[in-house]
Amino acid sequence: AAGVIQSPRHLIKEKRETATLKCYPIPRHDTVYWYQQGPGQDPQFLISFYEKMQSDKGSIPDRFSAQQFSDYHSELNMSSLELGDSALYFCASSFPSSYNEQFFGPGTRLTVL
Amino acid sequence: KNEVEQSPQNLTAQEGEFITINCSYSVGISALHWLQQHPGGGIVSLFMLSSGKKKHGRLIATINIQEKHSSLHITASHPRDSAVYICAVRWEYSGGGADGLTFGKGTHLIIQP
């Protein structure tokens, strides 16, 4: 069965650079969530989109932005990268229902040097 | 701040033992997820519960809404079950929509042969 696809899987950037992470949801899922998991930390919710509109916002820094496109894939744009942005970034997708079971992608590991 | 607490934080057991991991949360939820994370990072959704009990193979998840508590059980544990098990909830007050999950800090499980 098709799963959530994230690209790239690994990314190395320098401080103050920008990065773009991509998420392709499971077919027919129109809801996407982004999470950040720092080293040794539990995942933290960043932002979500439903039908191409921002739905919920968590602890996403102002330096980050995201959007969902007409094909439902989503991109997380990160600017002025800091060392503390080094983390595993997960995307999850769901099909809207009253319970919204989320299916997670493999994650993108971002390292900021 | 609404919280999700897991216990134990670390658990080492012998192959074949019955394993129980607990999760408690502070206020009402609309759904609770049990997730598995292996070294290297990928997150796999094991169960999503809103009431009662679910079983999949050797895994059983239960939830008591009144007591705000859930348990994940592993029967006949095997070294391949070694992973981090994470409880994550969707708060009831979310009111629907694509709301992010709040995660517990995880239980590090090691099953020794």
PDB file of C-alpha atoms in Angstrom:
ATOM      1  CA  ALA A   1       0.000   0.000   0.000  1.00  0.00           C
ATOM      2  CA  ALA A   2       1.188   3.510  -0.738  1.00  0.00           C
ATOM      3  CA  GLY A   3       2.622   5.395   2.188  1.00  0.00           C
ATOM      4  CA  VAL A   4       3.499   8.970   2.962  1.00  0.00           C
ATOM      5  CA  ILE A   5       6.576  10.054   1.019  1.00  0.00           C
ATOM      6  CA  GLN A   6       9.007  12.661   2.256  1.00  0.00           C
ATOM      7  CA  SER A   7      11.926  14.170   0.439  1.00  0.00           C
ATOM      8  CA  PRO A   8      14.728  14.554   0.877  1.00  0.00           C
ATOM      9  CA  ARG A   9      15.399  11.920   3.529  1.00  0.00           C
ATOM     10  CA  HIS A  10      18.550  13.667   4.686  1.00  0.00           C
ATOM     11  CA  LEU A  11      19.590  17.284   4.326  1.00  0.00           C
ATOM     12  CA  ILE A  12      22.652  19.156   5.512  1.00  0.00           C
ATOM     13  CA  LYS A  13      22.640  22.940   5.553  1.00  0.00           C
ATOM     14  CA  GLU A  14      24.752  25.748   6.934  1.00  0.00           C
ATOM     15  CA  LYS A  15      23.510  28.304   9.455  1.00  0.00           C
ATOM     16  CA  ARG A  16      21.446  31.086   7.886  1.00  0.00           C
ATOM     17  CA  GLU A  17      20.678  29.007   4.793  1.00  0.00           C
ATOM     18  CA  THR A  18      17.197  27.990   3.692  1.00  0.00           C
ATOM     19  CA  ALA A  19      15.704  24.525   3.333  1.00  0.00           C
ATOM     20  CA  THR A  20      12.577  23.125   1.740  1.00  0.00           C
ATOM     21  CA  LEU A  21      11.107  19.817   2.847  1.00  0.00           C
ATOM     22  CA  LYS A  22       8.452  18.062   0.807  1.00  0.00           C
ATOM     23  CA  CYS A  23       5.650  15.721   1.807  1.00  0.00           C
ATOM     24  CA  TYR A  24       3.462  13.630  -0.480  1.00  0.00           C
ATOM     25  CA  PRO A  25       0.422  12.266   1.362  1.00  0.00           C
ATOM     26  CA  ILE A  26      -1.189   8.896   0.872  1.00  0.00           C
ATOM     27  CA  PRO A  27      -3.479   9.009  -2.197  1.00  0.00           C
ATOM     28  CA  ARG A  28      -6.913  10.443  -1.374  1.00  0.00           C
ATOM     29  CA  HIS A  29      -5.640  11.903   1.907  1.00  0.00           C
ATOM     30  CA  ASP A  30      -6.212  15.632   1.828  1.00  0.00           C
ATOM     31  CA  THR A  31      -4.890  16.550   5.258  1.00  0.00           C
ATOM     32  CA  VAL A  32      -1.214  16.984   6.057  1.00  0.00           C
ATOM     33  CA  TYR A  33       0.533  17.545   9.381  1.00  0.00           C
ATOM     34  CA  TRP A  34       4.131  18.561  10.093  1.00  0.00           C
ATOM     35  CA  TYR A  35       6.016  17.579  13.243  1.00  0.00           C
ATOM     36  CA  GLN A  36       9.524  18.346  14.493  1.00  0.00           C
ATOM     37  CA  GLN A  37      11.482  15.925  16.675  1.00  0.00           C
ATOM     38  CA  GLY A  38      14.695  17.271  18.151  1.00  0.00           C
ATOM     39  CA  PRO A  39      17.451  14.919  19.355  1.00  0.00           C
ATOM     40  CA  GLY A  40      16.166  12.933  22.310  1.00  0.00           C
ATOM     41  CA  GLN A  41      12.872  14.845  22.260  1.00  0.00           C
ATOM     42  CA  ASP A  42       9.290  13.863  21.635  1.00  0.00           C
ATOM     43  CA  PRO A  43       7.754  15.134  18.399  1.00  0.00           C
ATOM     44  CA  GLN A  44       6.204  18.588  18.477  1.00  0.00           C
ATOM     45  CA  PHE A  45       3.357  19.627  16.201  1.00  0.00           C
ATOM     46  CA  LEU A  46       4.211  22.461  13.829  1.00  0.00           C
ATOM     47  CA  ILE A  47       1.315  23.039  11.439  1.00  0.00           C
ATOM     48  CA  SER A  48      -1.423  21.279   9.489  1.00  0.00           C
ATOM     49  CA  PHE A  49      -3.372  21.785   6.284  1.00  0.00           C
ATOM     50  CA  TYR A  50      -6.770  20.616   5.165  1.00  0.00           C
ATOM     51  CA  GLU A  51      -7.905  21.071   1.590  1.00  0.00           C
ATOM     52  CA  LYS A  52      -5.001  23.428   0.895  1.00  0.00           C
ATOM     53  CA  MET A  53      -5.879  25.737   3.785  1.00  0.00           C
ATOM     54  CA  GLN A  54      -3.963  26.040   7.038  1.00  0.00           C
ATOM     55  CA  SER A  55      -5.997  24.238   9.661  1.00  0.00           C
ATOM     56  CA  ASP A  56      -4.070  24.243  12.929  1.00  0.00           C
ATOM     57  CA  LYS A  57      -0.862  25.834  14.081  1.00  0.00           C
ATOM     58  CA  GLY A  58       1.474  24.601  16.782  1.00  0.00           C
ATOM     59  CA  SER A  59       4.945  25.674  17.768  1.00  0.00           C
ATOM     60  CA  ILE A  60       6.138  26.679  14.324  1.00  0.00           C
ATOM     61  CA  PRO A  61       8.779  29.438  14.336  1.00  0.00           C
ATOM     62  CA  ASP A  62       8.099  32.576  12.326  1.00  0.00           C
ATOM     63  CA  ARG A  63      11.131  31.681  10.168  1.00  0.00           C
ATOM     64  CA  PHE A  64       9.226  28.660   8.897  1.00  0.00           C
ATOM     65  CA  SER A  65       6.326  28.658   6.489  1.00  0.00           C
ATOM     66  CA  ALA A  66       4.366  25.919   4.820  1.00  0.00           C
ATOM     67  CA  GLN A  67       1.724  25.398   2.218  1.00  0.00           C
ATOM     68  CA  GLN A  68      -0.330  22.678   0.629  1.00  0.00           C
ATOM     69  CA  PHE A  69      -0.666  22.520  -3.136  1.00  0.00           C
ATOM     70  CA  SER A  70      -3.493  21.543  -5.455  1.00  0.00           C
ATOM     71  CA  ASP A  71      -2.233  17.933  -5.628  1.00  0.00           C
ATOM     72  CA  TYR A  72      -2.273  17.899  -1.775  1.00  0.00           C
ATOM     73  CA  HIS A  73       1.466  17.644  -1.383  1.00  0.00           C
ATOM     74  CA  SER A  74       2.921  20.027   1.146  1.00  0.00           C
ATOM     75  CA  GLU A  75       6.194  21.895   1.503  1.00  0.00           C
ATOM     76  CA  LEU A  76       7.806  23.206   4.669  1.00  0.00           C
ATOM     77  CA  ASN A  77      10.070  26.170   3.988  1.00  0.00           C
ATOM     78  CA  MET A  78      12.678  27.014   6.593  1.00  0.00           C
ATOM     79  CA  SER A  79      14.741  30.183   6.408  1.00  0.00           C
ATOM     80  CA  SER A  80      17.638  31.623   8.418  1.00  0.00           C
ATOM     81  CA  LEU A  81      18.418  28.163   9.697  1.00  0.00           C
ATOM     82  CA  GLU A  82      19.802  27.858  13.206  1.00  0.00           C
ATOM     83  CA  LEU A  83      21.729  25.043  14.842  1.00  0.00           C
ATOM     84  CA  GLY A  84      18.658  24.285  16.956  1.00  0.00           C
ATOM     85  CA  ASP A  85      16.649  23.504  13.847  1.00  0.00           C
ATOM     86  CA  SER A  86      18.585  20.260  13.477  1.00  0.00           C
ATOM     87  CA  ALA A  87      15.898  17.639  13.930  1.00  0.00           C
ATOM     88  CA  LEU A  88      13.843  14.929  12.329  1.00  0.00           C
ATOM     89  CA  TYR A  89      10.867  16.426  10.521  1.00  0.00           C
ATOM     90  CA  PHE A  90       7.883  14.170  10.114  1.00  0.00           C
ATOM     91  CA  CYS A  91       4.944  14.607   7.856  1.00  0.00           C
ATOM     92  CA  ALA A  92       1.693  12.729   8.453  1.00  0.00           C
ATOM     93  CA  SER A  93      -1.440  12.528   6.388  1.00  0.00           C
ATOM     94  CA  SER A  94      -5.035  11.625   7.108  1.00  0.00           C
ATOM     95  CA  PHE A  95      -8.373  11.347   5.420  1.00  0.00           C
ATOM     96  CA  PRO A  96     -10.817  13.619   7.156  1.00  0.00           C
ATOM     97  CA  SER A  97     -13.099  11.790   9.519  1.00  0.00           C
ATOM     98  CA  SER A  98     -14.248  12.400  13.053  1.00  0.00           C
ATOM     99  CA  TYR A  99     -11.080  10.723  14.340  1.00  0.00           C
ATOM    100  CA  ASN A 100      -8.414  11.660  11.790  1.00  0.00           C
ATOM    101  CA  GLU A 101      -6.072   8.672  12.070  1.00  0.00           C
ATOM    102  CA  GLN A 102      -2.671   9.950  11.025  1.00  0.00           C
ATOM    103  CA  PHE A 103      -0.167   7.984   8.971  1.00  0.00           C
ATOM    104  CA  PHE A 104       3.445   9.063   9.270  1.00  0.00           C
ATOM    105  CA  GLY A 105       6.147   9.428   6.668  1.00  0.00           C
ATOM    106  CA  PRO A 106       9.733   8.248   7.219  1.00  0.00           C
ATOM    107  CA  GLY A 107      10.918  11.717   8.130  1.00  0.00           C
ATOM    108  CA  THR A 108      13.561  14.108   6.832  1.00  0.00           C
ATOM    109  CA  ARG A 109      16.655  14.410   8.974  1.00  0.00           C
ATOM    110  CA  LEU A 110      17.902  17.994   8.818  1.00  0.00           C
ATOM    111  CA  THR A 111      21.357  18.801  10.093  1.00  0.00           C
ATOM    112  CA  VAL A 112      22.374  22.449  10.396  1.00  0.00           C
ATOM    113  CA  LEU A 113      26.116  23.040  10.667  1.00  0.00           C
TER     114      LEU A 113
ATOM    115  CA  LYS B   1      -0.623  22.954  29.659  1.00  0.00           C
ATOM    116  CA  ASN B   2      -2.327  19.685  28.711  1.00  0.00           C
ATOM    117  CA  GLU B   3       0.004  16.775  29.123  1.00  0.00           C
ATOM    118  CA  VAL B   4       0.527  13.179  28.156  1.00  0.00           C
ATOM    119  CA  GLU B   5       2.503  11.021  30.557  1.00  0.00           C
ATOM    120  CA  GLN B   6       3.922   7.598  29.878  1.00  0.00           C
ATOM    121  CA  SER B   7       5.365   4.983  32.159  1.00  0.00           C
ATOM    122  CA  PRO B   8       7.773   3.429  32.431  1.00  0.00           C
ATOM    123  CA  GLN B   9      10.327   5.579  30.604  1.00  0.00           C
ATOM    124  CA  ASN B  10      12.614   2.592  30.137  1.00  0.00           C
ATOM    125  CA  LEU B  11      11.799  -1.091  30.227  1.00  0.00           C
ATOM    126  CA  THR B  12      14.083  -4.081  29.745  1.00  0.00           C
ATOM    127  CA  ALA B  13      12.548  -7.538  29.681  1.00  0.00           C
ATOM    128  CA  GLN B  14      13.338 -11.053  28.633  1.00  0.00           C
ATOM    129  CA  GLU B  15      12.022 -12.598  25.461  1.00  0.00           C
ATOM    130  CA  GLY B  16       8.579 -14.083  26.000  1.00  0.00           C
ATOM    131  CA  GLU B  17       7.534 -11.743  28.800  1.00  0.00           C
ATOM    132  CA  PHE B  18       4.219  -9.912  28.839  1.00  0.00           C
ATOM    133  CA  ILE B  19       4.829  -6.169  28.465  1.00  0.00           C
ATOM    134  CA  THR B  20       2.602  -3.325  29.606  1.00  0.00           C
ATOM    135  CA  ILE B  21       3.178   0.338  28.797  1.00  0.00           C
ATOM    136  CA  ASN B  22       0.917   2.955  30.321  1.00  0.00           C
ATOM    137  CA  CYS B  23      -0.285   6.350  29.159  1.00  0.00           C
ATOM    138  CA  SER B  24      -2.309   8.921  31.071  1.00  0.00           C
ATOM    139  CA  TYR B  25      -3.525  12.304  29.935  1.00  0.00           C
ATOM    140  CA  SER B  26      -4.841  15.375  31.619  1.00  0.00           C
ATOM    141  CA  VAL B  27      -8.106  16.302  29.892  1.00  0.00           C
ATOM    142  CA  GLY B  28     -10.616  14.819  27.489  1.00  0.00           C
ATOM    143  CA  ILE B  29      -9.471  13.446  24.167  1.00  0.00           C
ATOM    144  CA  SER B  30     -11.136  12.536  20.909  1.00  0.00           C
ATOM    145  CA  ALA B  31      -8.521   9.960  19.947  1.00  0.00           C
ATOM    146  CA  LEU B  32      -5.375   8.307  21.279  1.00  0.00           C
ATOM    147  CA  HIS B  33      -2.626   6.857  19.120  1.00  0.00           C
ATOM    148  CA  TRP B  34      -0.010   4.284  19.981  1.00  0.00           C
ATOM    149  CA  LEU B  35       3.058   4.672  17.796  1.00  0.00           C
ATOM    150  CA  GLN B  36       6.288   2.727  17.399  1.00  0.00           C
ATOM    151  CA  GLN B  37       9.604   4.353  16.576  1.00  0.00           C
ATOM    152  CA  HIS B  38      12.715   2.348  15.748  1.00  0.00           C
ATOM    153  CA  PRO B  39      16.303   3.623  15.899  1.00  0.00           C
ATOM    154  CA  GLY B  40      16.781   5.638  12.730  1.00  0.00           C
ATOM    155  CA  GLY B  41      13.555   7.424  13.331  1.00  0.00           C
ATOM    156  CA  GLY B  42      10.601   6.155  11.318  1.00  0.00           C
ATOM    157  CA  ILE B  43       7.246   6.275  13.101  1.00  0.00           C
ATOM    158  CA  VAL B  44       4.682   3.533  12.585  1.00  0.00           C
ATOM    159  CA  SER B  45       1.101   3.875  13.743  1.00  0.00           C
ATOM    160  CA  LEU B  46       0.074   0.824  15.752  1.00  0.00           C
ATOM    161  CA  PHE B  47      -3.401   1.768  16.956  1.00  0.00           C
ATOM    162  CA  MET B  48      -5.824   4.629  17.119  1.00  0.00           C
ATOM    163  CA  LEU B  49      -8.402   4.349  19.915  1.00  0.00           C
ATOM    164  CA  SER B  50     -11.320   6.375  21.096  1.00  0.00           C
ATOM    165  CA  SER B  51     -12.856   3.711  23.334  1.00  0.00           C
ATOM    166  CA  GLY B  52     -12.578   0.078  24.334  1.00  0.00           C
ATOM    167  CA  LYS B  53      -9.897  -2.242  23.105  1.00  0.00           C
ATOM    168  CA  LYS B  54      -8.092  -3.143  19.899  1.00  0.00           C
ATOM    169  CA  LYS B  55      -5.918  -6.144  19.079  1.00  0.00           C
ATOM    170  CA  HIS B  56      -3.457  -6.710  16.265  1.00  0.00           C
ATOM    171  CA  GLY B  57      -1.331  -9.814  16.408  1.00  0.00           C
ATOM    172  CA  ARG B  58       0.559  -9.809  19.693  1.00  0.00           C
ATOM    173  CA  LEU B  59      -0.328  -6.201  20.432  1.00  0.00           C
ATOM    174  CA  ILE B  60      -3.346  -5.129  22.474  1.00  0.00           C
ATOM    175  CA  ALA B  61      -4.360  -1.565  23.265  1.00  0.00           C
ATOM    176  CA  THR B  62      -6.992  -0.549  25.767  1.00  0.00           C
ATOM    177  CA  ILE B  63      -8.386   2.781  26.817  1.00  0.00           C
ATOM    178  CA  ASN B  64     -10.465   3.909  29.785  1.00  0.00           C
ATOM    179  CA  ILE B  65     -11.959   7.282  28.925  1.00  0.00           C
ATOM    180  CA  GLN B  66     -13.305   7.943  32.424  1.00  0.00           C
ATOM    181  CA  GLU B  67      -9.907   7.348  34.014  1.00  0.00           C
ATOM    182  CA  LYS B  68      -8.033   9.103  31.168  1.00  0.00           C
ATOM    183  CA  HIS B  69      -5.708   6.159  30.813  1.00  0.00           C
ATOM    184  CA  SER B  70      -4.573   3.786  28.101  1.00  0.00           C
ATOM    185  CA  SER B  71      -2.331   0.739  28.072  1.00  0.00           C
ATOM    186  CA  LEU B  72      -0.386  -1.014  25.355  1.00  0.00           C
ATOM    187  CA  HIS B  73       0.307  -4.689  25.932  1.00  0.00           C
ATOM    188  CA  ILE B  74       2.717  -6.941  24.067  1.00  0.00           C
ATOM    189  CA  THR B  75       2.281 -10.669  24.523  1.00  0.00           C
ATOM    190  CA  ALA B  76       5.100 -13.163  23.952  1.00  0.00           C
ATOM    191  CA  SER B  77       7.599 -10.334  23.493  1.00  0.00           C
ATOM    192  CA  HIS B  78      10.418 -10.755  21.011  1.00  0.00           C
ATOM    193  CA  PRO B  79      13.714  -8.897  20.512  1.00  0.00           C
ATOM    194  CA  ARG B  80      12.292  -7.375  17.312  1.00  0.00           C
ATOM    195  CA  ASP B  81       9.744  -5.570  19.519  1.00  0.00           C
ATOM    196  CA  SER B  82      12.596  -3.447  20.867  1.00  0.00           C
ATOM    197  CA  ALA B  83      11.734   0.131  19.995  1.00  0.00           C
ATOM    198  CA  VAL B  84      10.357   3.340  21.456  1.00  0.00           C
ATOM    199  CA  TYR B  85       6.604   3.229  22.004  1.00  0.00           C
ATOM    200  CA  ILE B  86       4.862   6.576  22.001  1.00  0.00           C
ATOM    201  CA  CYS B  87       1.391   7.565  23.122  1.00  0.00           C
ATOM    202  CA  ALA B  88      -0.086  10.594  21.342  1.00  0.00           C
ATOM    203  CA  VAL B  89      -3.479  12.225  21.785  1.00  0.00           C
ATOM    204  CA  ARG B  90      -5.848  14.539  19.972  1.00  0.00           C
ATOM    205  CA  TRP B  91      -7.516  16.759  22.535  1.00  0.00           C
ATOM    206  CA  GLU B  92     -11.290  16.794  22.683  1.00  0.00           C
ATOM    207  CA  TYR B  93     -11.499  20.569  22.733  1.00  0.00           C
ATOM    208  CA  SER B  94      -9.923  20.630  19.273  1.00  0.00           C
ATOM    209  CA  GLY B  95     -13.434  20.670  17.860  1.00  0.00           C
ATOM    210  CA  GLY B  96     -12.576  18.836  14.698  1.00  0.00           C
ATOM    211  CA  GLY B  97     -10.348  19.804  11.836  1.00  0.00           C
ATOM    212  CA  ALA B  98      -6.761  18.841  11.232  1.00  0.00           C
ATOM    213  CA  ASP B  99      -5.468  19.217  14.751  1.00  0.00           C
ATOM    214  CA  GLY B 100      -1.999  18.121  15.651  1.00  0.00           C
ATOM    215  CA  LEU B 101      -1.233  15.408  18.161  1.00  0.00           C
ATOM    216  CA  THR B 102       0.404  15.900  21.545  1.00  0.00           C
ATOM    217  CA  PHE B 103       2.995  13.241  22.241  1.00  0.00           C
ATOM    218  CA  GLY B 104       4.200  11.533  25.375  1.00  0.00           C
ATOM    219  CA  LYS B 105       7.925  11.192  25.919  1.00  0.00           C
ATOM    220  CA  GLY B 106       7.959   7.553  24.893  1.00  0.00           C
ATOM    221  CA  THR B 107       8.881   4.266  26.512  1.00  0.00           C
ATOM    222  CA  HIS B 108      12.204   2.762  25.492  1.00  0.00           C
ATOM    223  CA  LEU B 109      11.636  -0.996  25.364  1.00  0.00           C
ATOM    224  CA  ILE B 110      14.448  -3.525  25.087  1.00  0.00           C
ATOM    225  CA  ILE B 111      13.652  -7.212  24.798  1.00  0.00           C
ATOM    226  CA  GLN B 112      16.632  -9.399  25.493  1.00  0.00           C
ATOM    227  CA  PRO B 113      16.941 -12.850  23.935  1.00  0.00           C
TER     228      PRO B 113
END
